[in-house]
Coordinates of C-alpha atoms in Angstrom, one line a residue:
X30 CA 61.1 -71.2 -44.8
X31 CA 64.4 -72.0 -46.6
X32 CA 67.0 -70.0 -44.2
X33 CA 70.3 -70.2 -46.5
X34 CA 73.5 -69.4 -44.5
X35 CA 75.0 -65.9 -45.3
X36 CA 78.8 -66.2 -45.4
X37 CA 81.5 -63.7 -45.6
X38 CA 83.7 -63.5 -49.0
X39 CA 86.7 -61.2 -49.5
X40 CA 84.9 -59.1 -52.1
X41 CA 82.5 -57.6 -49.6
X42 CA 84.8 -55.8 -47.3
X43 CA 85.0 -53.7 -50.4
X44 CA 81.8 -53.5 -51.2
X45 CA 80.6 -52.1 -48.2
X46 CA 83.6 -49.5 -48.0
X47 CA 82.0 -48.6 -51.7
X48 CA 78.3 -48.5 -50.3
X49 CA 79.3 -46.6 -46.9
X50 CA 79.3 -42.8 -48.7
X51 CA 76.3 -44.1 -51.2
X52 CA 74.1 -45.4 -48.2
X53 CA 73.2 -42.2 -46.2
X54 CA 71.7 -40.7 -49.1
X55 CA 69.0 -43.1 -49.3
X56 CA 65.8 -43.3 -47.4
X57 CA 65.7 -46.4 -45.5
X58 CA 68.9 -45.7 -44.5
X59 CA 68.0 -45.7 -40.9
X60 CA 70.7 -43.2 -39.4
X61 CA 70.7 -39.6 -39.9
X62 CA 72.9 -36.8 -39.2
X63 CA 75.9 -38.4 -37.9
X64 CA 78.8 -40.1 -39.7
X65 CA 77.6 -44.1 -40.0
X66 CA 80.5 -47.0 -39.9
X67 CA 79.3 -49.5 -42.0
X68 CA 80.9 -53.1 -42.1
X69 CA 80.5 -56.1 -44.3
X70 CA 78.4 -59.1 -42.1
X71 CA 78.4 -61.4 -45.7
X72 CA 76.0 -62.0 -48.0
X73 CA 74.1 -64.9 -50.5
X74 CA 75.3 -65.4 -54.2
X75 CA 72.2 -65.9 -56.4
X76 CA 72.2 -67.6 -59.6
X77 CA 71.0 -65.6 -62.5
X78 CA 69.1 -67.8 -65.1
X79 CA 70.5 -65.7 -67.6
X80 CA 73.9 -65.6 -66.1
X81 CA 73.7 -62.0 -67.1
X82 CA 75.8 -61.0 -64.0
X83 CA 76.9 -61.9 -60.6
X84 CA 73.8 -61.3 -57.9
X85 CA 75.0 -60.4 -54.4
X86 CA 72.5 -59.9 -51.5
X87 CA 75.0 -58.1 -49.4
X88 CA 74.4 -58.2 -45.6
X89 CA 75.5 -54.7 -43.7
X90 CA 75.5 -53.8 -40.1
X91 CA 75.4 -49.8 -39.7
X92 CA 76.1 -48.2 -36.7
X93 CA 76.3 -44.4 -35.4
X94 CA 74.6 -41.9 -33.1
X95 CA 74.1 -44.7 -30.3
X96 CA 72.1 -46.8 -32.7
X97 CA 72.9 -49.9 -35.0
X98 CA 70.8 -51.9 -37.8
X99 CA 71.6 -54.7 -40.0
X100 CA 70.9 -54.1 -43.3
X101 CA 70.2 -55.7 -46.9
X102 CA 71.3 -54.4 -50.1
X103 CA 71.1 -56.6 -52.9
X104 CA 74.1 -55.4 -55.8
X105 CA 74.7 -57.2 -59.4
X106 CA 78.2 -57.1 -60.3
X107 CA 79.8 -56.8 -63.6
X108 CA 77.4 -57.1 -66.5
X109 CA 76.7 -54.1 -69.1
X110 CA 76.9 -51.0 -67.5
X111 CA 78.1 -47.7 -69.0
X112 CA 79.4 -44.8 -66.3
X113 CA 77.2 -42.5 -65.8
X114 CA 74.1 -45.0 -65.4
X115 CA 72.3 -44.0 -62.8
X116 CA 71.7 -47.4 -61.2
X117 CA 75.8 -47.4 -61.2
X118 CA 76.7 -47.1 -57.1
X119 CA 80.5 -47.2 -58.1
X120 CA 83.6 -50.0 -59.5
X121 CA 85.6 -52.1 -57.1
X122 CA 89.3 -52.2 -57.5
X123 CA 89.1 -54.2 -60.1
X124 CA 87.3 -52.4 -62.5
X125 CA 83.7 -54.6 -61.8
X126 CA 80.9 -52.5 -61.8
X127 CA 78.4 -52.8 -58.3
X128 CA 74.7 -51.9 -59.0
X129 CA 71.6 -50.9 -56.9
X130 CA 70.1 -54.6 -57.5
X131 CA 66.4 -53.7 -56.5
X132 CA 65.3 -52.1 -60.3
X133 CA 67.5 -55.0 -62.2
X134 CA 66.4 -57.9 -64.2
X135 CA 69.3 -59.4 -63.0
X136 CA 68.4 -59.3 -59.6
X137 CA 64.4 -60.1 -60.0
X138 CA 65.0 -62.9 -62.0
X139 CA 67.7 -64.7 -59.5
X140 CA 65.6 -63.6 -56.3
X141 CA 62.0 -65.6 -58.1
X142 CA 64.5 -68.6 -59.4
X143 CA 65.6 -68.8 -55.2
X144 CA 62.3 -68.5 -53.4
X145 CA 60.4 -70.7 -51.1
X146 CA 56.9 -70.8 -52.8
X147 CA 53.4 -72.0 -50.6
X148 CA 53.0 -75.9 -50.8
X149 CA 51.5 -76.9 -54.2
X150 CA 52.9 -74.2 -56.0
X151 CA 55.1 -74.4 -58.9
X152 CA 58.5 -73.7 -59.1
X153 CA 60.1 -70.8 -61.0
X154 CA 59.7 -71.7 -64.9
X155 CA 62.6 -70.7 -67.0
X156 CA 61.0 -69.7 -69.8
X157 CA 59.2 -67.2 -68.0
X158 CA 61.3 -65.5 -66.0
X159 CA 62.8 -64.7 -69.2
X160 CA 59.7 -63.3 -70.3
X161 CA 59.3 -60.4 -67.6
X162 CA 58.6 -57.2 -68.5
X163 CA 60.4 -54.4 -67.1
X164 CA 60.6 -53.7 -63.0
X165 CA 59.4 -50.7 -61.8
X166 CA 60.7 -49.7 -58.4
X167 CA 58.0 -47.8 -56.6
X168 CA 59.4 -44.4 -55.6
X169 CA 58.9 -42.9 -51.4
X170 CA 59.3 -45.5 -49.5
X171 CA 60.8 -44.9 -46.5
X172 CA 61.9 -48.6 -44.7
X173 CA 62.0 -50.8 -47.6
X174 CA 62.3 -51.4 -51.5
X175 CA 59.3 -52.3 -53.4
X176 CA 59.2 -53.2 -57.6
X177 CA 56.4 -53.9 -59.7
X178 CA 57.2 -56.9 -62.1
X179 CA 55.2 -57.2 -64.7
X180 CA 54.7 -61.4 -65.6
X181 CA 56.3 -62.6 -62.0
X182 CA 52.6 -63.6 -60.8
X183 CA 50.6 -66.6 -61.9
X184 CA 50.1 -66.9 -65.7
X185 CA 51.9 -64.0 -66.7
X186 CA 50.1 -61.6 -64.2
X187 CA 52.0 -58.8 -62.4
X188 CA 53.5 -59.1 -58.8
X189 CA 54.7 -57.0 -56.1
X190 CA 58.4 -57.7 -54.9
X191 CA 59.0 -56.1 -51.8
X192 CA 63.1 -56.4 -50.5
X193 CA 63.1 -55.7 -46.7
X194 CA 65.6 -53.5 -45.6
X195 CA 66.7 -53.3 -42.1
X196 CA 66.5 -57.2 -40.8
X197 CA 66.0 -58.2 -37.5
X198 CA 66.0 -61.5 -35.6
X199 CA 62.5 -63.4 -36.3
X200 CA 60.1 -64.1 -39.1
X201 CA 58.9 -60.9 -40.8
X202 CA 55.1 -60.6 -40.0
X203 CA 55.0 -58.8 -43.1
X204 CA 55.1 -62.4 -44.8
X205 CA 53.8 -64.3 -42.0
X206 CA 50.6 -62.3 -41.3
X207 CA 49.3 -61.9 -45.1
X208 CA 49.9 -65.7 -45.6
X209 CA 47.8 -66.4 -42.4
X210 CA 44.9 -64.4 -43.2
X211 CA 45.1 -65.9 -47.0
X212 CA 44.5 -69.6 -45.6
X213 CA 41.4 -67.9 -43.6
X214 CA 39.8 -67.0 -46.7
X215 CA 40.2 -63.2 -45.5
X216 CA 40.4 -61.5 -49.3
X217 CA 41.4 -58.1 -48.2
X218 CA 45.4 -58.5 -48.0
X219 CA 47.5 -58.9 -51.4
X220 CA 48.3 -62.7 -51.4
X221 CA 52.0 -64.2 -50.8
X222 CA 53.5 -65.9 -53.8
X223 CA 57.2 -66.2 -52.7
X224 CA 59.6 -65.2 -50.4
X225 CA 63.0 -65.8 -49.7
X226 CA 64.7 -66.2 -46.2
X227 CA 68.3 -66.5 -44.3
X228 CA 70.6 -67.3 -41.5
X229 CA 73.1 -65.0 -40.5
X230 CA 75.8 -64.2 -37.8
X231 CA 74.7 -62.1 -34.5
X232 CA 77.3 -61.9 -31.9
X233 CA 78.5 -65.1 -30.9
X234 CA 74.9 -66.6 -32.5
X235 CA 73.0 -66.7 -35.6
X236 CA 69.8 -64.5 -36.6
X237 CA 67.3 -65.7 -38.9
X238 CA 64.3 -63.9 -41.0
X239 CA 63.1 -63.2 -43.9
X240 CA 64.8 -61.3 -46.9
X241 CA 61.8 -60.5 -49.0
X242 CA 58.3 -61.0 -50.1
X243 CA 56.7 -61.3 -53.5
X244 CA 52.8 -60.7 -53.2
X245 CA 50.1 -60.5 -55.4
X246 CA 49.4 -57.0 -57.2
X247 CA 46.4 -55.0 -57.4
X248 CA 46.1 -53.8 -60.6
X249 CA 44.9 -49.7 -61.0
X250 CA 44.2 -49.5 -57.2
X251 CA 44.9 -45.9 -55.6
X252 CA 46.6 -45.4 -52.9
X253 CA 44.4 -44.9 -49.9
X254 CA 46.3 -41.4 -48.2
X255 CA 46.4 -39.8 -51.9
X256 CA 42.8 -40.7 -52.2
X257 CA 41.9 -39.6 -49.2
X258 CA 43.8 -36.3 -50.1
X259 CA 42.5 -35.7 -53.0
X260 CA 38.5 -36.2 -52.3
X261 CA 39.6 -33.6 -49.8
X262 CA 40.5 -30.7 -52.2
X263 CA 37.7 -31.2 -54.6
X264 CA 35.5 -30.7 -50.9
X265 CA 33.8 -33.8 -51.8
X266 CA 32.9 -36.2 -48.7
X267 CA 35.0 -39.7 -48.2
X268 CA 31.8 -40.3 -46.4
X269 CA 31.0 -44.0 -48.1
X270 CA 34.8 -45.1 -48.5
X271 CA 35.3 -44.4 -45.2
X272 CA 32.8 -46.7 -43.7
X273 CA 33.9 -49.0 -46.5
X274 CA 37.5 -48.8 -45.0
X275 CA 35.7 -49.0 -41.9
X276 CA 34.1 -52.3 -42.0
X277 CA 37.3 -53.6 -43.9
X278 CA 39.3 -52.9 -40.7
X279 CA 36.5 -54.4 -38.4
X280 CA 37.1 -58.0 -40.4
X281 CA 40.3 -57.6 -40.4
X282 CA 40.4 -57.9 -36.7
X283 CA 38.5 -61.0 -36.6
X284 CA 40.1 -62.5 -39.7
X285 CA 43.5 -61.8 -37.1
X286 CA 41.6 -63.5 -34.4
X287 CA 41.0 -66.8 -36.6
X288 CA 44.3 -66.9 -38.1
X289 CA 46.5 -66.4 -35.3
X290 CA 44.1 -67.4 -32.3
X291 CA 47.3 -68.2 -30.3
X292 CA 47.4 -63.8 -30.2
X293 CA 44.1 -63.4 -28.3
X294 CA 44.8 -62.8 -25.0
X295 CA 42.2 -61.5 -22.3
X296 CA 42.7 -58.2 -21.1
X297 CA 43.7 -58.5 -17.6
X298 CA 45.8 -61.6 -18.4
X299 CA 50.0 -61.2 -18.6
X300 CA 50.5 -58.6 -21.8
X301 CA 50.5 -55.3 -22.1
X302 CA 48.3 -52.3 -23.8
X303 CA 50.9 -49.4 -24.0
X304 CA 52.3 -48.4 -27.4
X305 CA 54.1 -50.7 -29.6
X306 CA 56.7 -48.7 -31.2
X307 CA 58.2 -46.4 -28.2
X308 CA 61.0 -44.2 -29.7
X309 CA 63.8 -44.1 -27.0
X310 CA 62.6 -43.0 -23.6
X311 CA 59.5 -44.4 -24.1
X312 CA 59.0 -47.5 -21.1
X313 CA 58.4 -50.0 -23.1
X314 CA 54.5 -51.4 -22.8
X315 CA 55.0 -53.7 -19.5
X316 CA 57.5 -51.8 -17.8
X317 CA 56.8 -50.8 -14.3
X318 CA 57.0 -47.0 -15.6
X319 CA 53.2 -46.6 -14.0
X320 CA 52.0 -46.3 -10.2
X321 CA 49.1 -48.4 -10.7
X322 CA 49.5 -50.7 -13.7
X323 CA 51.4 -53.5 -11.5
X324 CA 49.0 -53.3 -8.1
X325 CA 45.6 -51.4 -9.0
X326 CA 43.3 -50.3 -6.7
X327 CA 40.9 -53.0 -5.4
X328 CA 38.3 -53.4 -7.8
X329 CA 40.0 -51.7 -10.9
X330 CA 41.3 -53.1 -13.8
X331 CA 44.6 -54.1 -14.4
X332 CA 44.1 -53.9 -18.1
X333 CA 42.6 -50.2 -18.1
X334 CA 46.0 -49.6 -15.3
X335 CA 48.1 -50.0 -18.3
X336 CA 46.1 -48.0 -20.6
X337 CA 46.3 -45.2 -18.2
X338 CA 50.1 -45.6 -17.6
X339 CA 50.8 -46.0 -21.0
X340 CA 49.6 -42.3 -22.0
X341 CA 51.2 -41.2 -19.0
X342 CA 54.5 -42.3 -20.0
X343 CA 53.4 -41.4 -24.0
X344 CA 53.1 -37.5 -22.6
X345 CA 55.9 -37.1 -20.0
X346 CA 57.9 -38.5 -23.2
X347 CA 56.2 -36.1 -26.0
X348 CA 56.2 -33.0 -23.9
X349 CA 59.9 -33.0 -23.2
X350 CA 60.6 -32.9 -26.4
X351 CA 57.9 -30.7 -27.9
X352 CA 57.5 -27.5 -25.6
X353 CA 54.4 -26.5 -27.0
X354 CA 52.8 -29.6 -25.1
X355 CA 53.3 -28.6 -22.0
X356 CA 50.3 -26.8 -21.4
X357 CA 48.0 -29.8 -21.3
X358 CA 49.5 -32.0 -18.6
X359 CA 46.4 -31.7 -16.4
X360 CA 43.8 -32.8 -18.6
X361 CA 45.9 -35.4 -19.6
X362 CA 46.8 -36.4 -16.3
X363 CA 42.5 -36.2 -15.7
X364 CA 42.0 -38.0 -19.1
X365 CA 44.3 -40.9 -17.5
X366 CA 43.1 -41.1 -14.2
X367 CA 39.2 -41.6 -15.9
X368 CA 40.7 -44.1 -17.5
X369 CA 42.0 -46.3 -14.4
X370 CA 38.3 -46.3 -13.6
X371 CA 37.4 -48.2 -17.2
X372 CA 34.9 -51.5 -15.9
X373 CA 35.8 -52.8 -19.1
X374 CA 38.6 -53.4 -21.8
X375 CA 38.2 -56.0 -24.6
X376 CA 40.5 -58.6 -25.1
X377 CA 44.2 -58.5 -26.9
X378 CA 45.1 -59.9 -30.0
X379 CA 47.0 -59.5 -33.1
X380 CA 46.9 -56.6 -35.1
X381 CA 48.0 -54.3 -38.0
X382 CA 50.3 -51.8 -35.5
X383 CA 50.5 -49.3 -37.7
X384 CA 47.1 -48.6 -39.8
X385 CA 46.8 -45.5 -41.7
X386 CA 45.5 -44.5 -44.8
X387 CA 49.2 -44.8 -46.6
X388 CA 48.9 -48.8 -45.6
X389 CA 45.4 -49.2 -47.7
X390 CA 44.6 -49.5 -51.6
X391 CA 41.7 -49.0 -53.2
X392 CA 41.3 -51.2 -56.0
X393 CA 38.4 -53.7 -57.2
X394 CA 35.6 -51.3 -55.5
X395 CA 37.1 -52.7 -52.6
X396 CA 40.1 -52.3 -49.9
X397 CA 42.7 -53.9 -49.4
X398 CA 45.5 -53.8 -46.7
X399 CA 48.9 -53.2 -46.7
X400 CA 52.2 -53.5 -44.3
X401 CA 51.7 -55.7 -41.5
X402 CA 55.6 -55.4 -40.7
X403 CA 55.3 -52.7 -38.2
X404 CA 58.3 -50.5 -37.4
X405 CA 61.1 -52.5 -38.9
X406 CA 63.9 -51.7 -36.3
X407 CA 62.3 -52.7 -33.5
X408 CA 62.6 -56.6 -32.3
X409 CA 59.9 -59.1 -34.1
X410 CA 58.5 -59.7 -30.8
X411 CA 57.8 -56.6 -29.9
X412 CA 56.1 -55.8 -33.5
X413 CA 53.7 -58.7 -33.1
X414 CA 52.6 -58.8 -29.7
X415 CA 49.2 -58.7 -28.8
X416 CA 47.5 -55.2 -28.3
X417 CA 44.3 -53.7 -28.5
X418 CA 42.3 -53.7 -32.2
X419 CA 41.1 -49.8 -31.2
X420 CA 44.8 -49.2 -31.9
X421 CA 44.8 -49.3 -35.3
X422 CA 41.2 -47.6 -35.4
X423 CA 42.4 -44.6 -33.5
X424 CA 45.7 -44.7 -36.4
X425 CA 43.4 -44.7 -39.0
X426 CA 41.5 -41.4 -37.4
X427 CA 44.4 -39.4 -37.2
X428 CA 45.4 -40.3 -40.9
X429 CA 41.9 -38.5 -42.1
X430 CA 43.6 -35.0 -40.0
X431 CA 46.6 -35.3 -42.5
X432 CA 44.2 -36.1 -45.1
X433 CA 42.1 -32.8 -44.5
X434 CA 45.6 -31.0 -43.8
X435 CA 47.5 -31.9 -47.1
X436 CA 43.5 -31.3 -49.1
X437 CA 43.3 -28.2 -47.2
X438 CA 39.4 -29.5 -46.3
X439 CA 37.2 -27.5 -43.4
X440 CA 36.6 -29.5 -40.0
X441 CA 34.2 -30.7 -41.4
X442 CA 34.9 -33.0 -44.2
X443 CA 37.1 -34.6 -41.2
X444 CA 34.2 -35.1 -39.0
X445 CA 32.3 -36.9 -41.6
X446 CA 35.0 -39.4 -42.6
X447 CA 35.8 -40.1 -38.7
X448 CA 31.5 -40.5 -38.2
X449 CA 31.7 -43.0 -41.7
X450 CA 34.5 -44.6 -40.5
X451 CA 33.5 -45.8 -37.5
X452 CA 30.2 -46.6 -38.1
X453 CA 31.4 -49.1 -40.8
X454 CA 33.9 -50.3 -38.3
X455 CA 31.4 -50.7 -35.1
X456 CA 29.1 -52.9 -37.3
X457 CA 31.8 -55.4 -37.5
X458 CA 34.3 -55.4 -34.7
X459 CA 31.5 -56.9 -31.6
X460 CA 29.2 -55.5 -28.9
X461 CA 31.8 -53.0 -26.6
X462 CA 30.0 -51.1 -24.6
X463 CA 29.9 -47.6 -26.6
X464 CA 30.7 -45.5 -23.9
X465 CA 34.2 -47.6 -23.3
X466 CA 34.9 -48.0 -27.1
X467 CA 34.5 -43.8 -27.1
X468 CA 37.1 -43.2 -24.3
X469 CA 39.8 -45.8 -25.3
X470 CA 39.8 -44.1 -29.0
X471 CA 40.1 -40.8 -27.5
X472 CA 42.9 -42.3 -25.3
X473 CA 44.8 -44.2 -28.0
X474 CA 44.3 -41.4 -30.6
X475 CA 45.5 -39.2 -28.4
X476 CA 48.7 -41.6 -27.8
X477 CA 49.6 -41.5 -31.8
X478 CA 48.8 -37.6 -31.5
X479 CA 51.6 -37.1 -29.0
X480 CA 53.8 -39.8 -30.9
X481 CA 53.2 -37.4 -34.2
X482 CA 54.0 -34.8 -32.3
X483 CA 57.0 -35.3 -31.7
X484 CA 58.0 -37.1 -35.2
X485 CA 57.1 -33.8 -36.7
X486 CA 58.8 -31.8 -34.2
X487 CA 62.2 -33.7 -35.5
X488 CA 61.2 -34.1 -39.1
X489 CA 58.9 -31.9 -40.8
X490 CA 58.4 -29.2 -38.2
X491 CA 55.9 -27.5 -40.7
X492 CA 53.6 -30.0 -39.8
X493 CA 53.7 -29.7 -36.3
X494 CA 50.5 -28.1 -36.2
X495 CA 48.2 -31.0 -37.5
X496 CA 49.0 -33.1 -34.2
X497 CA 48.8 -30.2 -32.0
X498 CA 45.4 -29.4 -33.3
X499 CA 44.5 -33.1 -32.7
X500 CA 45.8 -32.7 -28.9
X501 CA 43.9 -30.1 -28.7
X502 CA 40.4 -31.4 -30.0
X503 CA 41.3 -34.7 -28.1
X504 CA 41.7 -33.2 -24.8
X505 CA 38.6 -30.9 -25.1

């Protein structure tokens, strides 16, 4: 990767003193409910073909509420722009006009002319970057900036251009993990075509990752939760997508395993199993939060230890915050102590870290898998470090719940999918015994349930009930 140096320039001391008030309003800005000081780190110039306008990739860092991110937002400035267009974020002092980049021409056709392209690949051609269609920024998102653009792909096809939001220090396994399980031959994962990377100051050092990716595009798939969702309504069973997703998930893992064999870990070696995206409180998988992960009993398993300790911690967490938990503290003390007696737990690798049916298409008569980033505040390393492949199984269970929430579908279109799902799944991911494969789902769903829990709890307290009902079913 081509890191190029971000550097500091008057102009963007005023530009971020324009973006502060514009910033809270959108939805990967990453705090909420408190006032946010927002200061200019620097940015990159990029060229625009057409030399249509100026192209700023402006570097922010963001801090408030006892939290802090650095963040990207790319801006053209100047060009032909009328007040009142709604791309318009304000004017500088000057009179130049600042613009959301990520839906511009502009902007898409100086990020494709800058890219670092896979070896082999041709450059950017002129010529066609003057013949893109129109970008399309996909509407929802809530950590990043994706746009459609049409004629960006090989021979005129269309691409995906996602721009990453909140950076951190590290390459972004959102580029790194697609491009690895490409050069396997794994099909299932929307190809890399570009992507652009930089340097920039941290503290008295420098911070380096990636800005963006631009992947192949699926043409006419259907986004996996809305599918989901809407087989639900009709009452018609997911049954056969679901152990199609299933066995998609399955050789995922071992396409992982292949492409990144340096990730497979055995599961009592140094590591841990606990969740990988602990919201503050949480220990942090590895900590010495439980009694028995560091010295287990004679003849137990240090791996199935940290299982154990690792919903432990997940509940005492979730049930501080959500009241209505409360009540189940002794089962799930049982369910963990059941699971310090586990002979077995299968080895740690690589994985997606956050599967659900929002990070799937269905496109092709096949799937195809989205969002390998993981939660994009948290450090690289912890995003990518090894963990159990029954993670994102148990994520992709709880997603059919929501599913059968939001389609208002009996328990029993849920049951089916789950049944579908992993039966598909168990045909491809090796021989676990089926006893243990049973109780670490039911641990590690239960895990995201708690996790949900408490997202909804601070977000969308309407929904409360859909991981509440999953507590419930999990615990028995």
């Amino acid at each position: 990767m081509t890191e190029r140096r971000v550097a500091h320039e008057d102009r963007d001391d005023a530009l971020a003193a324009l973006l502060a008030p514009w910033l809270p309003g959108r939805r990967w800005f990453p705090i909420k409910g408190v006032d946010a000081r927002v200061t200019a780190i620097g940015g990159l110039t990029l060229a625009d073909p057409e030399g249509a306008a100026d192209v700023r990739l402006l570097l922010l860092r963001a801090e408030g509420g006892g939290t802090g991110a650095v963040l990207q937002v790319p801006v053209v400035l100047g060009g032909d722009v009328v007040d009142g267009d709604a791309a318009l974020i304000g004017r500088l002092p000057d009179g130049t006009a600042v613009v959301d980049g990520a839906g511009r021409p502009e902007f898409e056709r100086a990020w494709l002319a800058a890219a670092d392209r896979p070896e082999g690949a041709a450059p950017a051609d002129g010529d066609a970057l003057g013949a893109l269609g129109d970008p399309k920024v996909v509407p929802g998102e809530q950590s990043n900036t994706s746009v459609i653009l049409p004629g960006a792909g090989p021979d005129g096809s269309t691409a995906m251009l996602k721009v990453f939001r909140g950076l951190t220090e590290g390459d972004n396994p959102d580029v790194d993990v697609p491009r690895a399980l490409a050069e396997v031959g794994w099909t299932h994962v929307p190809r890399p075509l570009a992507w652009l990377g930089a340097e920039w100051p941290d503290g008295d050092g420098t911070a380096h990752g990636h800005l963006g990716v631009l992947s192949a595009f699926v043409p006419g798939a259907h986004d996996g939760f809305e599918l989901a969702c809407d087989f639900a309504r009709r009452g018609e069973s997911f049954a056969d997508l679901a152990e199609d997703l299933g066995e998609v998930v399955g050789q995922m893992h071992r396409a992982l395993a292949r492409a990144l064999p340096d990730d497979v870990l055995p599961a009592d070696g140094a590591g841990a199993d606990g969740p990988r995206a602990p919201d503050a409180g949480i220990p942090a998988a590895g900590s010495s939060a439980g009694r028995h992960a560091a010295d287990p009993e004679p003849g137990l398993s240090p791996a199935a230890a940290r299982v154990a300790d690792a919903l432990a911690a997940r509940f005492a967490w979730a049930s501080g915050i959500v009241p209505e938990l409360e009540g189940f503290a002794d089962p799930v003390a049982a369910l963990a102590e059941r699971t310090r007696l586990l002979g077995e737990v299968p080895h740690r690798q690589r994985v997606h870290g956050d599967l659900h049916l929002g990070q799937v298409l269905r496109g092709d008569d096949t799937w195809y898998v989205l969002d390998f980033e993981g939660e994009p505040l948290l450090p690289v390393a912890q995003r990518t470090r090894p963990d159990l492949a029954l993670r994102d199984a148990a994520g992709m269970l709880r997603s059919f719940d929501y599913a059968a929430a939001v389609g208002d579908a009996p328990a029993a279109w849920t049951e089916v999918a789950r049944a579908a799902f992993l039966a598909g799944y168990s045909a491809e991911s090796g021989d676990l015994d089926p006893g243990t494969r049973a109780h670490l789902l039911r641990v590690l769903e239960l895990d995201k349930a708690l996790y949900e829990a408490v997202y909804e709890a601070r977000n969308r307290p309407d929904w409360l009930p859909i991981p509440l009902a999953g507590v419930q079913r999990l615990i028995g």
